[in-house]
PDB file of C-alpha atoms in Angstrom:
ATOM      1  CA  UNK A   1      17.468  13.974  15.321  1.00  0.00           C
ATOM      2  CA  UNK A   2      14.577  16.459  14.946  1.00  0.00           C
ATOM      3  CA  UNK A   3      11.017  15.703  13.299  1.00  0.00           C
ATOM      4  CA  UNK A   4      12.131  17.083  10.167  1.00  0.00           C
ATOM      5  CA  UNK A   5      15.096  15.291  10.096  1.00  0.00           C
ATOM      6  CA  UNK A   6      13.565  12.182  10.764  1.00  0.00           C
ATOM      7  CA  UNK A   7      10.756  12.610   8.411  1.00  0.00           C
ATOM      8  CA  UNK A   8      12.824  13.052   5.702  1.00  0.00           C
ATOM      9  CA  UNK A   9      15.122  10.687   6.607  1.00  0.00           C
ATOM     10  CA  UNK A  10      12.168   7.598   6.530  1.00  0.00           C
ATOM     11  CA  UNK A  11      10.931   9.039   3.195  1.00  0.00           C
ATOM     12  CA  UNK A  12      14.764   8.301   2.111  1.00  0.00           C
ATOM     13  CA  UNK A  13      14.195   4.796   3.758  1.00  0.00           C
ATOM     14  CA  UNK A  14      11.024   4.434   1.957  1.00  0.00           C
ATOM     15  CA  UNK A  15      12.347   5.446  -1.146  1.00  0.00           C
ATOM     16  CA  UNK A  16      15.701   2.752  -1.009  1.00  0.00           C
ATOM     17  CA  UNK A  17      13.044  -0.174   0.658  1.00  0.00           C
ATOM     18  CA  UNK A  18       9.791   0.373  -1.849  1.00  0.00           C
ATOM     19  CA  UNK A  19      10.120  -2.160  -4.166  1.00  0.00           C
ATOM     20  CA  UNK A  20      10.899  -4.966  -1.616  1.00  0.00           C
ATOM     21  CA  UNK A  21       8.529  -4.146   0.622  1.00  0.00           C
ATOM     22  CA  UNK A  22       5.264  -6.128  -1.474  1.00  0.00           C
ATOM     23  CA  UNK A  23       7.737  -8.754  -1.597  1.00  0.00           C
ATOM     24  CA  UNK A  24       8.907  -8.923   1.980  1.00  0.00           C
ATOM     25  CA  UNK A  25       5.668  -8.146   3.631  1.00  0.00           C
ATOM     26  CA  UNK A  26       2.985  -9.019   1.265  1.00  0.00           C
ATOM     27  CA  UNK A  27       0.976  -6.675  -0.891  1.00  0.00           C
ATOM     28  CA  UNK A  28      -1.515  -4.533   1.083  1.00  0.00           C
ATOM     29  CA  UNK A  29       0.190  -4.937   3.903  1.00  0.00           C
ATOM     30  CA  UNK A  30       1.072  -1.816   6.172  1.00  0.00           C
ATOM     31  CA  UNK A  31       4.576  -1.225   7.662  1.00  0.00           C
ATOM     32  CA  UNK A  32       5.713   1.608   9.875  1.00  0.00           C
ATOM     33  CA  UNK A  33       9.014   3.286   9.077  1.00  0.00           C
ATOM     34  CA  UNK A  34      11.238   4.814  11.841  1.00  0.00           C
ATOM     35  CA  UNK A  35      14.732   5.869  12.101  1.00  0.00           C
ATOM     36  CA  UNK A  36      15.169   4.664   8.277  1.00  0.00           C
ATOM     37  CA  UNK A  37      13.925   0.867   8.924  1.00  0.00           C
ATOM     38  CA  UNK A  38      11.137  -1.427   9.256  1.00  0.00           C
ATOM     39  CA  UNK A  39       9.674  -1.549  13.136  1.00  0.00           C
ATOM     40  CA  UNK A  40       6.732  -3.181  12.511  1.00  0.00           C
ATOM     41  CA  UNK A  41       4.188  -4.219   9.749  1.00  0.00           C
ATOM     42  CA  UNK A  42       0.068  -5.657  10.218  1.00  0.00           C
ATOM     43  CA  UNK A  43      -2.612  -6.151   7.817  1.00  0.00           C
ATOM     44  CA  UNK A  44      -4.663  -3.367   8.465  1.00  0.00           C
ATOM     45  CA  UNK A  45      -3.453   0.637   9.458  1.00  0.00           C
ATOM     46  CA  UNK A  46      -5.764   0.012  12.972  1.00  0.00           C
ATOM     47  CA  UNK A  47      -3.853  -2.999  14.042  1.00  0.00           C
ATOM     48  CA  UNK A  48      -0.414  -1.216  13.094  1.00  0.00           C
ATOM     49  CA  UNK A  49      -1.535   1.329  15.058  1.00  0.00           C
ATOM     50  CA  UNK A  50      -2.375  -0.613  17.915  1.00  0.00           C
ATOM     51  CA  UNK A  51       0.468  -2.572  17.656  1.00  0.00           C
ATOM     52  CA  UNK A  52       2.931   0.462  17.900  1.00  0.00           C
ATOM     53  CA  UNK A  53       1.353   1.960  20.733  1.00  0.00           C
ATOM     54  CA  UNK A  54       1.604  -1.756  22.793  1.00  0.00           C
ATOM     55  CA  UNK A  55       5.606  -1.269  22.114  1.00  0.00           C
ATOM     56  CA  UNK A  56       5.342   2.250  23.096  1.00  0.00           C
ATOM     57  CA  UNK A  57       6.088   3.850  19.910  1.00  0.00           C
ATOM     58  CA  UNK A  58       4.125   6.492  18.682  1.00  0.00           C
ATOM     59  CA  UNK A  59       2.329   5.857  15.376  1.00  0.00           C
ATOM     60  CA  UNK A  60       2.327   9.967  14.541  1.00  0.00           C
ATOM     61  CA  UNK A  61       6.210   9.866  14.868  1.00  0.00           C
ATOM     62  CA  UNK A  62       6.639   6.775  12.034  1.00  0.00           C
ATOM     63  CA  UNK A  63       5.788   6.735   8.359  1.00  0.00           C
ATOM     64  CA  UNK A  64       3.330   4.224   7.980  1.00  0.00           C
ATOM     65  CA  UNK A  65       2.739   2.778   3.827  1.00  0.00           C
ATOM     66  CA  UNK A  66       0.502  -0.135   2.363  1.00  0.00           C
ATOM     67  CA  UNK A  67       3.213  -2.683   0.649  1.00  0.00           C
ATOM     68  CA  UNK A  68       2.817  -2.540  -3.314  1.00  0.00           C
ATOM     69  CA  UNK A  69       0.842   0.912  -3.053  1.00  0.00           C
ATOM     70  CA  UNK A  70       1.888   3.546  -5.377  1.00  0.00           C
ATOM     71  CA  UNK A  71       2.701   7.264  -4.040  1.00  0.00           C
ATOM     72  CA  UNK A  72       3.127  10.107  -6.143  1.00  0.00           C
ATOM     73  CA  UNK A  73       6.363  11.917  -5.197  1.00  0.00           C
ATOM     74  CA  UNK A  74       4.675  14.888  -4.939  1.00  0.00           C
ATOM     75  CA  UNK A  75       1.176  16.572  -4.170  1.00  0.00           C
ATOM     76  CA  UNK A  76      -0.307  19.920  -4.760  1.00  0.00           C
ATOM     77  CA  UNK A  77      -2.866  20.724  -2.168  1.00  0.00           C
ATOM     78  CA  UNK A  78      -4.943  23.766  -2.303  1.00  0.00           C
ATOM     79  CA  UNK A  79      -5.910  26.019   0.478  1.00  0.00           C
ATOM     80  CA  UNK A  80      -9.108  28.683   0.454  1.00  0.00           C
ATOM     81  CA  UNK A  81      -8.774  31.481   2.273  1.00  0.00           C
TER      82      UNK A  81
END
């Protein structure tokens, strides 16, 4: 599966998992999202981080949300120039 396809495919993921996710891991907690499940979760983005490079994943290549956070589904972002 490409980037693309994966990214897209965690968002999906994301999308099915969000509302258990506070209740499973605890509000505020992070969890990191690869191939459409769950592969890891901490209390703090630094120690998921860490955590998913000491099992050899790479945190750039997983979709990492805070449990109980709500994301807009979609963003406008300006560019100058």
């Amino acid at each position: 599966m490409n980037d693309s396809h994966e990214r897209m495919a965690n968002h999906a993921a994301y999308r099915q998992m969000k509302d258990g996710l506070a209740q499973t891991y605890g509000v505020g907690r992070f969890v990191a999202i690869s191939n459409g499940q769950v592969i890891a979760e901490a209390a703090t983005f630094l120690e998921l981080r860490d955590h998913l490079l000491s099992i050899g994943r790479d945190p750039a290549q997983a979709l990492i949300v805070e449990a109980g956070a709500d994301y807009p589904e979609t963003a406008v972002i300006f560019s100058q120039g």
